[in-house]
XYZ file of C-alpha atoms in Angstrom:
668
model
C 70.984 99.439 54.281
C 71.181 98.094 58.131
C 69.810 93.917 58.971
C 66.633 94.590 60.735
C 66.227 94.071 64.225
C 64.217 91.425 64.000
C 63.873 88.239 61.403
C 62.539 84.709 61.865
C 65.330 83.077 63.167
C 65.138 85.612 66.218
C 61.455 84.032 66.662
C 60.368 80.764 69.040
C 56.460 80.204 69.287
C 54.994 78.305 71.627
C 58.236 76.774 72.876
C 59.085 75.546 76.446
C 62.428 77.192 77.254
C 62.715 76.720 80.747
C 60.795 77.106 84.215
C 62.521 79.985 85.121
C 63.698 83.482 84.277
C 67.313 82.709 83.974
C 66.862 79.767 81.967
C 64.559 81.892 79.757
C 67.324 84.163 79.155
C 69.585 81.951 78.269
C 67.719 79.728 75.677
C 67.062 83.363 73.865
C 69.905 84.357 73.882
C 70.725 81.223 72.372
C 68.642 81.705 69.223
C 70.631 85.620 68.831
C 73.593 83.749 69.040
C 72.786 80.967 66.169
C 71.353 83.590 64.271
C 75.627 85.215 64.190
C 74.254 88.051 66.131
C 76.149 87.531 69.740
C 77.760 84.808 72.078
C 75.743 83.373 73.361
C 77.478 83.063 76.793
C 78.385 86.923 76.666
C 74.825 88.199 76.084
C 73.364 85.584 79.189
C 75.581 86.923 80.920
C 75.243 90.707 80.570
C 71.637 90.326 80.326
C 71.216 88.164 83.629
C 73.070 91.087 85.403
C 70.445 92.901 84.242
C 68.151 91.486 84.833
C 69.502 90.872 88.470
C 69.274 94.743 89.181
C 65.437 95.124 88.731
C 62.576 92.726 86.932
C 61.955 93.041 83.886
C 58.346 91.633 84.147
C 55.532 94.298 82.933
C 51.826 94.913 83.201
C 50.071 92.430 80.527
C 51.827 88.864 80.725
C 55.318 89.753 79.182
C 59.046 90.690 79.990
C 61.325 92.555 78.261
C 64.488 91.758 79.306
C 67.273 93.284 77.838
C 70.950 94.631 78.226
C 74.058 96.430 76.513
C 76.195 93.915 75.511
C 79.976 93.840 73.860
C 79.425 90.012 73.149
C 76.741 92.010 70.427
C 77.882 91.773 67.180
C 74.893 92.942 65.393
C 71.824 94.843 67.307
C 68.925 92.612 67.965
C 65.720 91.812 69.472
C 64.847 88.023 69.957
C 60.942 87.320 70.667
C 59.809 83.802 71.956
C 55.808 82.829 73.147
C 56.302 80.986 75.702
C 54.069 77.623 77.070
C 54.017 77.321 79.923
C 54.417 80.352 81.122
C 57.122 81.601 83.452
C 57.341 84.148 86.331
C 59.285 87.492 85.593
C 58.145 89.116 88.455
C 56.259 91.280 86.647
C 52.736 92.325 88.759
C 50.668 90.583 87.393
C 51.902 87.201 86.991
C 53.813 85.319 84.724
C 54.875 85.850 81.196
C 53.825 83.807 78.216
C 55.320 86.292 76.136
C 59.267 87.345 76.150
C 60.968 89.768 73.649
C 64.879 90.196 74.728
C 66.814 93.689 73.217
C 70.054 92.427 72.635
C 72.022 95.855 72.117
C 75.649 96.702 70.916
C 77.898 98.365 73.716
C 77.636 101.727 72.089
C 73.987 101.393 70.996
C 72.904 103.226 74.180
C 70.983 105.254 72.793
C 69.153 102.800 70.457
C 68.869 100.906 73.536
C 66.166 103.152 74.897
C 64.317 104.545 71.456
C 64.041 100.726 71.130
C 62.378 100.134 74.766
C 60.688 103.343 74.379
C 58.987 101.771 71.145
C 57.924 98.612 72.173
C 56.766 99.690 75.217
C 54.480 101.928 74.132
C 53.543 98.723 71.686
C 52.918 96.912 74.188
C 50.496 98.910 76.559
C 47.455 98.695 73.657
C 45.894 94.898 74.142
C 44.819 94.838 70.585
C 49.072 94.502 69.678
C 48.876 92.057 71.884
C 46.728 90.032 71.673
C 47.677 90.041 67.517
C 51.630 88.566 69.105
C 49.784 85.816 70.719
C 47.259 84.533 68.041
C 49.972 85.210 65.494
C 50.195 81.412 63.498
C 54.090 81.874 62.568
C 57.417 83.643 62.977
C 56.641 86.130 59.889
C 54.112 87.499 61.024
C 55.144 88.297 64.444
C 58.547 90.022 62.762
C 55.526 92.081 60.623
C 53.788 92.575 63.363
C 56.884 93.686 65.490
C 58.540 95.529 62.993
C 55.953 97.735 62.551
C 56.527 99.060 66.006
C 60.201 99.063 66.570
C 61.713 99.675 63.445
C 59.278 101.105 60.532
C 61.375 102.940 59.468
C 63.444 99.835 58.163
C 60.700 98.915 55.520
C 59.227 96.666 58.019
C 54.703 96.775 56.961
C 52.641 98.875 59.633
C 50.158 96.413 60.965
C 46.819 97.358 60.686
C 44.878 97.183 64.483
C 41.134 95.434 64.808
C 38.629 98.021 65.521
C 40.029 101.561 67.506
C 44.071 100.346 67.748
C 44.385 102.402 65.068
C 43.238 105.868 66.298
C 45.035 104.700 70.089
C 48.122 104.204 68.058
C 48.006 107.682 66.109
C 46.670 109.829 69.349
C 49.275 109.519 72.010
C 51.633 111.186 69.623
C 49.203 114.525 68.735
C 47.949 114.835 71.823
C 50.339 116.634 74.547
C 51.158 113.815 77.993
C 51.203 115.578 81.459
C 54.189 118.480 81.784
C 56.349 118.178 85.203
C 59.309 120.469 85.716
C 62.299 119.521 88.127
C 65.303 121.111 90.028
C 67.969 119.432 90.510
C 70.499 120.502 93.222
C 73.196 118.733 95.762
C 76.001 120.094 98.328
C 78.281 119.917 96.227
C 76.420 120.213 92.866
C 79.150 117.804 91.300
C 77.145 114.393 90.538
C 74.413 113.960 92.833
C 72.934 116.956 91.064
C 73.135 115.640 87.063
C 72.591 112.059 88.299
C 68.958 113.170 89.200
C 68.372 115.054 86.207
C 69.279 112.290 83.959
C 67.143 109.598 86.081
C 64.128 112.063 86.278
C 64.056 112.766 82.198
C 64.397 109.338 81.435
C 62.312 108.091 84.007
C 59.697 110.792 82.375
C 60.346 109.766 78.470
C 59.495 105.914 79.733
C 56.750 107.034 81.473
C 55.893 108.984 78.845
C 55.310 112.225 80.078
C 57.210 115.299 79.413
C 59.824 116.158 82.202
C 62.289 118.596 81.755
C 65.126 119.350 84.880
C 67.197 122.376 85.935
C 70.403 120.730 87.613
C 71.049 123.766 90.146
C 74.960 122.441 90.133
C 78.626 123.684 90.155
C 78.559 124.397 86.271
C 76.779 127.212 84.359
C 72.834 126.120 84.552
C 70.252 126.540 81.861
C 67.274 127.732 83.493
C 63.351 126.379 82.808
C 61.984 128.664 80.214
C 59.588 130.728 81.485
C 56.792 129.119 79.504
C 57.603 125.265 80.407
C 57.160 126.153 84.213
C 53.902 128.039 82.944
C 52.998 124.476 80.918
C 53.703 121.825 83.512
C 50.798 120.686 85.748
C 53.428 119.330 88.224
C 57.185 119.995 90.546
C 59.771 118.218 91.584
C 62.369 119.776 93.980
C 65.019 116.837 94.142
C 67.686 119.071 96.548
C 69.477 118.666 99.328
C 69.748 122.355 99.527
C 67.790 125.468 98.753
C 66.076 126.060 95.758
C 67.261 129.317 93.696
C 64.322 130.749 91.809
C 61.489 128.683 94.467
C 59.043 131.654 93.781
C 59.156 130.648 89.826
C 57.228 128.217 90.359
C 54.570 129.761 92.496
C 51.379 128.063 92.596
C 52.405 124.801 91.364
C 51.423 120.859 92.835
C 55.320 119.976 94.256
C 56.449 117.062 95.308
C 59.738 117.475 97.689
C 62.904 115.237 98.506
C 66.643 114.701 98.808
C 68.130 114.656 96.186
C 68.791 110.771 96.049
C 65.394 109.867 95.566
C 65.602 111.172 92.464
C 68.686 108.244 91.766
C 66.773 105.669 93.465
C 63.538 106.078 92.582
C 62.620 108.333 89.259
C 59.636 106.962 88.302
C 58.022 106.768 91.319
C 58.395 110.174 92.173
C 57.071 110.945 89.012
C 54.168 108.971 89.579
C 54.186 111.499 92.958
C 53.916 114.295 90.690
C 51.543 113.436 88.215
C 48.939 112.219 91.331
C 49.986 115.988 92.892
C 48.667 116.937 89.270
C 45.468 115.882 89.666
C 44.534 116.243 93.362
C 43.474 120.003 93.993
C 44.116 119.330 97.772
C 48.188 118.679 96.959
C 50.753 120.739 98.575
C 51.833 123.989 96.613
C 54.475 126.136 96.080
C 53.035 129.671 97.781
C 53.418 132.934 96.486
C 55.034 134.326 99.620
C 55.400 138.180 100.051
C 58.549 139.975 97.991
C 61.314 137.874 97.114
C 60.724 135.386 100.177
C 59.170 132.149 99.562
C 57.892 130.420 102.430
C 59.562 126.983 103.126
C 57.120 125.677 105.761
C 54.259 125.122 103.045
C 56.363 124.880 99.979
C 55.868 121.078 100.641
C 55.068 120.167 103.358
C 56.294 116.245 103.149
C 58.898 117.694 104.617
C 59.909 118.139 108.649
C 61.529 120.509 110.375
C 64.542 118.344 110.113
C 65.160 117.335 106.982
C 64.958 120.797 106.700
C 67.720 121.953 108.936
C 69.665 119.001 107.277
C 68.584 121.076 104.001
C 69.775 124.195 105.605
C 73.142 123.170 107.135
C 74.155 121.152 103.542
C 72.960 124.772 102.187
C 75.402 126.125 104.357
C 78.439 123.577 103.532
C 77.632 124.390 99.550
C 78.715 127.537 99.848
C 81.234 127.575 102.362
C 83.181 125.315 100.257
C 84.360 127.502 97.257
C 85.842 130.161 99.885
C 87.615 126.417 101.758
C 89.047 125.935 98.575
C 90.022 128.790 97.250
C 91.335 130.404 100.611
C 93.147 126.989 101.987
C 95.075 126.756 98.236
C 95.837 130.301 98.031
C 98.018 129.874 101.583
C 98.967 126.647 100.800
C 100.846 128.482 97.801
C 102.442 131.338 99.484
C 103.584 128.329 101.714
C 105.005 126.715 98.217
C 106.484 129.885 96.943
C 107.321 132.001 101.027
C 108.013 129.463 103.148
C 105.712 127.702 105.795
C 107.783 130.786 108.365
C 105.511 133.386 105.834
C 101.910 132.750 108.075
C 104.027 134.667 110.937
C 104.864 137.375 108.602
C 103.008 137.631 105.376
C 100.267 139.875 106.316
C 103.477 142.339 107.336
C 104.692 141.784 104.333
C 101.875 141.734 101.771
C 101.178 145.507 103.546
C 104.244 146.858 103.637
C 106.498 146.098 100.919
C 105.899 145.754 96.795
C 107.769 144.886 94.146
C 110.135 147.912 94.272
C 111.071 146.977 98.440
C 111.621 143.419 98.683
C 111.870 141.973 101.930
C 114.427 139.545 102.718
C 113.911 136.257 101.984
C 112.339 133.870 104.754
C 114.868 130.486 104.965
C 112.542 128.277 103.186
C 111.309 130.639 100.623
C 111.511 129.223 96.405
C 115.186 129.687 95.744
C 115.974 131.675 98.814
C 114.500 134.343 96.821
C 113.404 137.580 98.023
C 110.832 138.027 95.433
C 109.242 134.149 96.022
C 108.986 135.693 99.595
C 107.274 138.028 98.068
C 105.132 136.574 96.062
C 104.527 133.907 98.897
C 103.227 136.922 101.406
C 100.509 138.242 99.143
C 99.316 135.035 98.084
C 98.973 134.329 101.559
C 97.598 137.206 101.868
C 94.858 137.163 99.720
C 94.477 133.613 101.000
C 93.329 134.495 104.811
C 91.244 137.161 103.504
C 89.152 134.346 101.866
C 89.148 132.277 104.951
C 87.926 134.943 106.870
C 84.316 134.729 105.373
C 84.569 130.510 106.165
C 82.262 131.147 109.177
C 80.629 134.317 107.613
C 79.155 132.136 104.695
C 78.353 128.807 106.615
C 76.273 130.779 108.789
C 74.987 133.347 106.123
C 73.970 130.439 104.089
C 72.912 128.369 106.483
C 70.208 131.551 107.616
C 69.348 131.592 103.394
C 68.833 127.563 103.740
C 65.956 128.073 106.742
C 64.760 131.873 105.274
C 65.852 132.327 101.904
C 67.155 135.888 100.999
C 65.756 137.578 104.545
C 67.648 135.174 106.343
C 71.406 136.465 104.741
C 72.644 138.966 107.005
C 71.280 137.936 110.025
C 73.071 134.438 109.606
C 76.431 136.379 108.086
C 76.825 139.174 111.034
C 76.631 135.579 113.346
C 78.612 133.669 111.240
C 81.277 137.271 112.084
C 80.791 137.033 114.887
C 81.182 133.857 115.509
C 84.439 134.799 114.959
C 85.052 137.259 116.602
C 84.449 135.199 120.220
C 86.343 132.303 118.867
C 83.975 129.988 118.541
C 84.547 128.751 115.821
C 82.456 126.360 113.130
C 80.417 125.456 116.435
C 79.575 129.211 116.909
C 78.852 129.862 113.285
C 76.186 127.146 112.587
C 74.112 127.875 115.785
C 74.379 131.573 114.890
C 72.893 130.434 111.074
C 70.361 128.806 112.778
C 69.510 131.678 115.200
C 69.653 133.747 112.450
C 67.351 131.785 109.847
C 65.021 131.198 112.412
C 64.108 133.869 113.280
C 63.816 135.651 109.431
C 61.770 133.143 108.989
C 59.684 133.194 112.539
C 59.277 137.091 110.605
C 58.630 135.688 106.941
C 55.556 134.494 108.474
C 54.105 138.316 110.396
C 51.378 139.357 107.762
C 51.944 142.992 107.949
C 50.341 146.039 106.215
C 50.518 146.503 102.763
C 52.951 149.911 103.292
C 55.186 148.018 105.300
C 55.825 145.269 103.258
C 58.104 146.920 100.925
C 60.623 147.738 103.904
C 60.268 143.823 105.878
C 63.151 141.735 103.314
C 65.227 145.138 103.456
C 65.526 146.138 106.314
C 63.374 145.202 109.398
C 64.226 141.715 109.216
C 68.117 142.394 108.858
C 68.481 144.944 111.309
C 66.358 143.163 114.164
C 67.669 139.323 112.404
C 71.043 140.617 113.040
C 70.547 142.226 116.250
C 69.011 138.980 117.861
C 71.060 136.309 116.378
C 74.559 138.451 117.162
C 73.430 140.195 120.313
C 72.617 136.419 121.585
C 75.700 134.551 120.351
C 77.749 138.024 121.798
C 76.062 138.093 125.939
C 74.567 134.349 125.678
C 75.932 131.506 123.437
C 80.115 133.231 122.320
C 82.019 132.493 125.540
C 80.321 128.902 126.114
C 80.922 127.789 122.303
C 84.636 129.375 122.293
C 85.567 127.240 125.174
C 83.902 124.360 123.226
C 85.694 124.976 120.433
C 89.096 125.847 122.280
C 88.934 122.062 123.875
C 88.603 120.910 120.774
C 91.392 122.622 119.328
C 93.576 121.369 121.989
C 92.189 117.425 121.874
C 93.529 118.053 117.777
C 96.478 119.142 118.691
C 97.636 116.678 121.180
C 96.350 113.317 119.608
C 98.661 110.985 119.519
C 98.813 106.610 119.477
C 95.358 105.091 119.295
C 93.907 107.642 119.769
C 94.376 109.340 116.591
C 94.438 106.068 114.823
C 91.057 105.775 116.103
C 90.110 109.037 115.173
C 91.680 108.289 111.375
C 88.685 105.442 111.808
C 85.496 107.321 111.748
C 86.862 110.061 109.476
C 87.864 107.313 107.283
C 84.175 105.939 107.750
C 81.942 108.775 107.812
C 83.629 110.214 104.090
C 83.423 106.726 102.088
C 79.176 106.344 103.996
C 77.651 108.461 101.699
C 80.241 109.596 98.728
C 79.534 112.922 99.028
C 76.221 113.453 101.297
C 76.115 114.969 104.676
C 77.986 112.352 106.529
C 80.901 113.505 103.862
C 80.755 116.747 104.333
C 80.701 116.475 108.216
C 84.048 115.188 108.352
C 84.853 117.993 105.867
C 83.484 120.637 107.956
C 84.950 119.661 110.672
C 88.315 119.299 109.174
C 88.316 121.919 107.192
C 87.151 125.110 110.149
C 89.824 123.556 112.101
C 92.629 124.080 109.715
C 95.345 125.923 111.470
C 98.919 125.730 110.422
C 99.545 126.501 113.972
C 97.310 123.195 115.299
C 100.199 119.936 114.044
C 96.641 117.924 114.806
C 94.501 119.609 112.654
C 96.907 119.224 109.681
C 96.491 115.314 110.454
C 93.120 115.794 110.679
C 93.027 116.918 107.352
C 95.344 114.852 105.252
C 93.584 111.674 107.004
C 90.005 113.474 105.380
C 91.524 113.847 102.006
C 93.117 111.032 101.740
C 89.795 108.858 102.913
C 87.863 110.989 100.671
C 90.153 109.394 97.708
C 89.829 106.504 97.831
C 86.243 105.248 96.913
C 86.919 106.995 92.972
C 90.417 105.018 92.969
C 89.232 101.538 94.347
C 86.631 101.776 91.589
C 88.641 102.606 88.737
C 91.003 99.984 89.957
C 88.463 96.697 90.157
C 86.840 98.235 86.572
C 90.626 97.830 85.415
C 91.411 94.258 86.796
C 88.377 93.152 86.233
C 86.362 94.734 83.671
C 83.887 91.407 83.181
C 81.952 92.054 86.188
C 80.775 95.335 84.648
C 79.018 96.987 82.473
C 80.392 98.597 79.368
C 79.471 102.725 81.424
C 80.632 101.529 84.212
C 84.014 100.768 83.053
C 84.232 103.775 81.942
C 83.053 105.815 85.055
C 86.143 103.757 86.003
C 88.316 105.282 83.167
C 87.630 108.842 84.678
C 87.797 107.734 87.667
C 90.951 108.075 88.024
C 91.502 111.322 87.566
C 88.189 112.829 89.995
C 89.876 110.332 92.571
C 93.632 111.766 92.212
C 91.734 115.559 92.847
C 89.460 114.173 95.744
C 86.481 114.255 94.677
C 84.724 111.562 96.113
C 81.565 111.642 93.941
C 83.777 109.752 91.646
C 82.043 106.444 92.599
C 78.958 107.482 93.313
C 77.631 105.721 90.136
C 79.033 102.364 90.914
C 77.296 102.736 94.769
C 74.028 103.965 92.942
C 74.230 100.480 91.103
C 75.122 98.600 94.248
C 74.930 100.003 97.372
C 75.056 96.769 99.274
C 78.449 95.695 97.632
C 79.930 98.961 96.906
C 79.085 101.307 100.310
C 80.789 99.253 102.829
C 84.127 98.052 100.729
C 84.920 101.585 100.065
C 84.010 102.383 103.646
C 86.495 99.507 105.017
C 89.155 101.572 102.186
C 88.267 104.902 103.805
C 89.026 103.332 107.575
C 92.623 101.722 106.070
C 93.131 104.679 104.547
C 91.868 107.247 108.228
C 94.191 105.499 110.462
C 97.030 104.815 108.450
C 97.101 108.444 107.783
C 96.826 109.824 111.251
C 98.850 106.782 111.917
C 102.135 107.844 109.461
C 102.111 111.149 110.461
C 101.051 112.650 107.376
C 99.868 116.725 107.463
C 97.948 118.553 104.792
C 97.966 122.458 104.873
C 95.468 122.281 101.993
C 92.053 121.859 102.134
C 91.513 120.627 98.812
C 93.669 119.302 95.772
C 94.385 115.633 95.815
C 98.097 114.371 94.982
C 97.610 118.303 92.958
C 99.252 119.574 96.295
C 101.879 117.394 98.019
C 103.822 120.414 98.526
C 101.547 121.657 101.018
C 101.471 117.404 102.396
C 103.902 117.200 105.573
C 105.403 113.025 105.375
C 103.694 112.793 101.375
C 104.946 109.712 101.381
C 102.689 108.559 104.244
C 100.199 110.461 102.751
C 100.771 108.319 99.249
C 101.397 105.240 100.982
C 97.608 105.399 103.274
C 95.698 106.269 99.911
C 97.408 103.106 98.201
C 96.846 100.461 100.677
C 92.872 101.731 101.417
C 92.453 101.939 97.717
C 93.546 98.267 97.546
C 91.805 96.762 100.294
C 88.756 98.318 98.772
C 89.081 97.702 95.152
C 90.388 93.496 96.630
C 86.709 93.377 98.313
C 84.556 94.985 95.749
C 86.107 92.820 93.316
C 85.419 89.427 95.088
C 81.845 91.061 96.291
C 80.977 91.449 92.416
C 82.916 88.431 91.539
C 80.368 86.166 94.239
C 77.432 87.971 93.108
C 78.221 86.891 89.462
C 79.531 83.607 90.091
C 76.046 83.007 91.412
C 74.039 84.181 88.841
C 75.545 82.499 86.888
C 74.893 79.327 89.038
C 71.621 79.956 88.972
C 70.960 79.875 84.800
């Protein structure tokens, strides 16, 4: 049988354990250590580190400091009734009751379960008063054991009067139901982190929160019955919500995805308030398949709405960039870089029975490799051909849902034909989306409604957006794009280094957010084999984007005692994420400690971007990290820039965290 969580030796009654919360935590950790269940120094350090992230003082005059720690040999609950009370930053003054949950390093689920059980019991004034009046340690053990671990055989207390009824009522009466959608531009990290945070917040608050993360992997949609039972909806997204029409009529709270990571409990609380407010904003029923975005959460202004549309376009464009760019890079590997000149012609006119003459740098000097390289190059070019239409089309989708897709795609295609490039695609996508959105605001006769989304809006929207691109906007935007490409091609010396610094800072500032995506979009949409400057920009962007996860992995390896167990596990995974150019691998660290992590990562990214540009590294592949080394010119410079930037970022974040730890220990 497992040892009980709390025993009389872990209880201290009416004791003066210090005048600050750090002193109290240190004293209770010592009590647990003297019972042979933990190392005092390690438990104190981890508990204070957890306390520094957010205070554990609760309404009602009690505090629940807690942590998971490798210093804990036996999961335990220490209890102290303080005299005098000590300030734990609770909302209603000092705490006279302190519960220290000391969970073992691999006891995450038990830790959360224990915290939830204890918090639910402590909201009952009768139970708290019984603890304040308990005459001895064994009575405290019996009372607490009854609510956090009845399975261990501890007797369940029988609170006076109506308390017994209150004890069981919450279990029998359904709580408020909230459903949520989370989504970020890449659908890799923020999407799933936000979903986890909202779910955990709901459990802590006693709210049934069901989340549908609309990420890059297969998503199990919310069941229709769960949506029907929901009292309110949370949309925490940086891109458009798929299937918004399912939530028609529900009170809605909307924000960017990061808010759900940073303030999950506040968002759940706002959803609860909206559920009770008859005037709350609601997801509209709309007409047909389209849902009018203006009314679906007017907490978001047009600036945020346009930003979400741009991120939606980038999100849907990235698969075309990755597939097309990597296929082109493989074409170069097999057929040599000369394949860029004749690859399309070879793919169209040659076969395995009619092989072309081998190119000078084909793999093994083989005609077969030349033909395979040409086919890979041609397929990659075809995929790349969708880059501008996809960007513009899904910007239109982000603004006007499905009616915006056709006008956006047409405007993006025209941007490609006229040479307006990615700037033209952005402008065209916004035009197409706004025109389509305006049409969805109309209230046509019933007999015309069926034609609106499938005929009238695509026809008129495509005509207006595409026509304006041809007649008015195409040539000036093409001139701007050509000037930009000429500038990239002519970069050298100090100007190249400065651009590398700027791109490095952008790539590491928000780790997959809008600023990061803006730098990546700048690099990928200007990528051209014939423009050496664009290849250097692509290398600098990819190298800088690899730095944050690699730096955090290195820091957790060098100084593991500065990080929580879960962070050390994330650090192990971050090696591969960083090597693969997935900047989001550093997000868990940035979310936990943004003021120390993000500036350190930006410094490392700036160093990497500057070195990559100065040393002339150039990448013909838009993604893949070290796994596309064959498509990188001066690969030694590329790797050197990454190594130096990673070391700089890792040293800075380690120094900052070590300094914070020393201050916390000095306070203790």
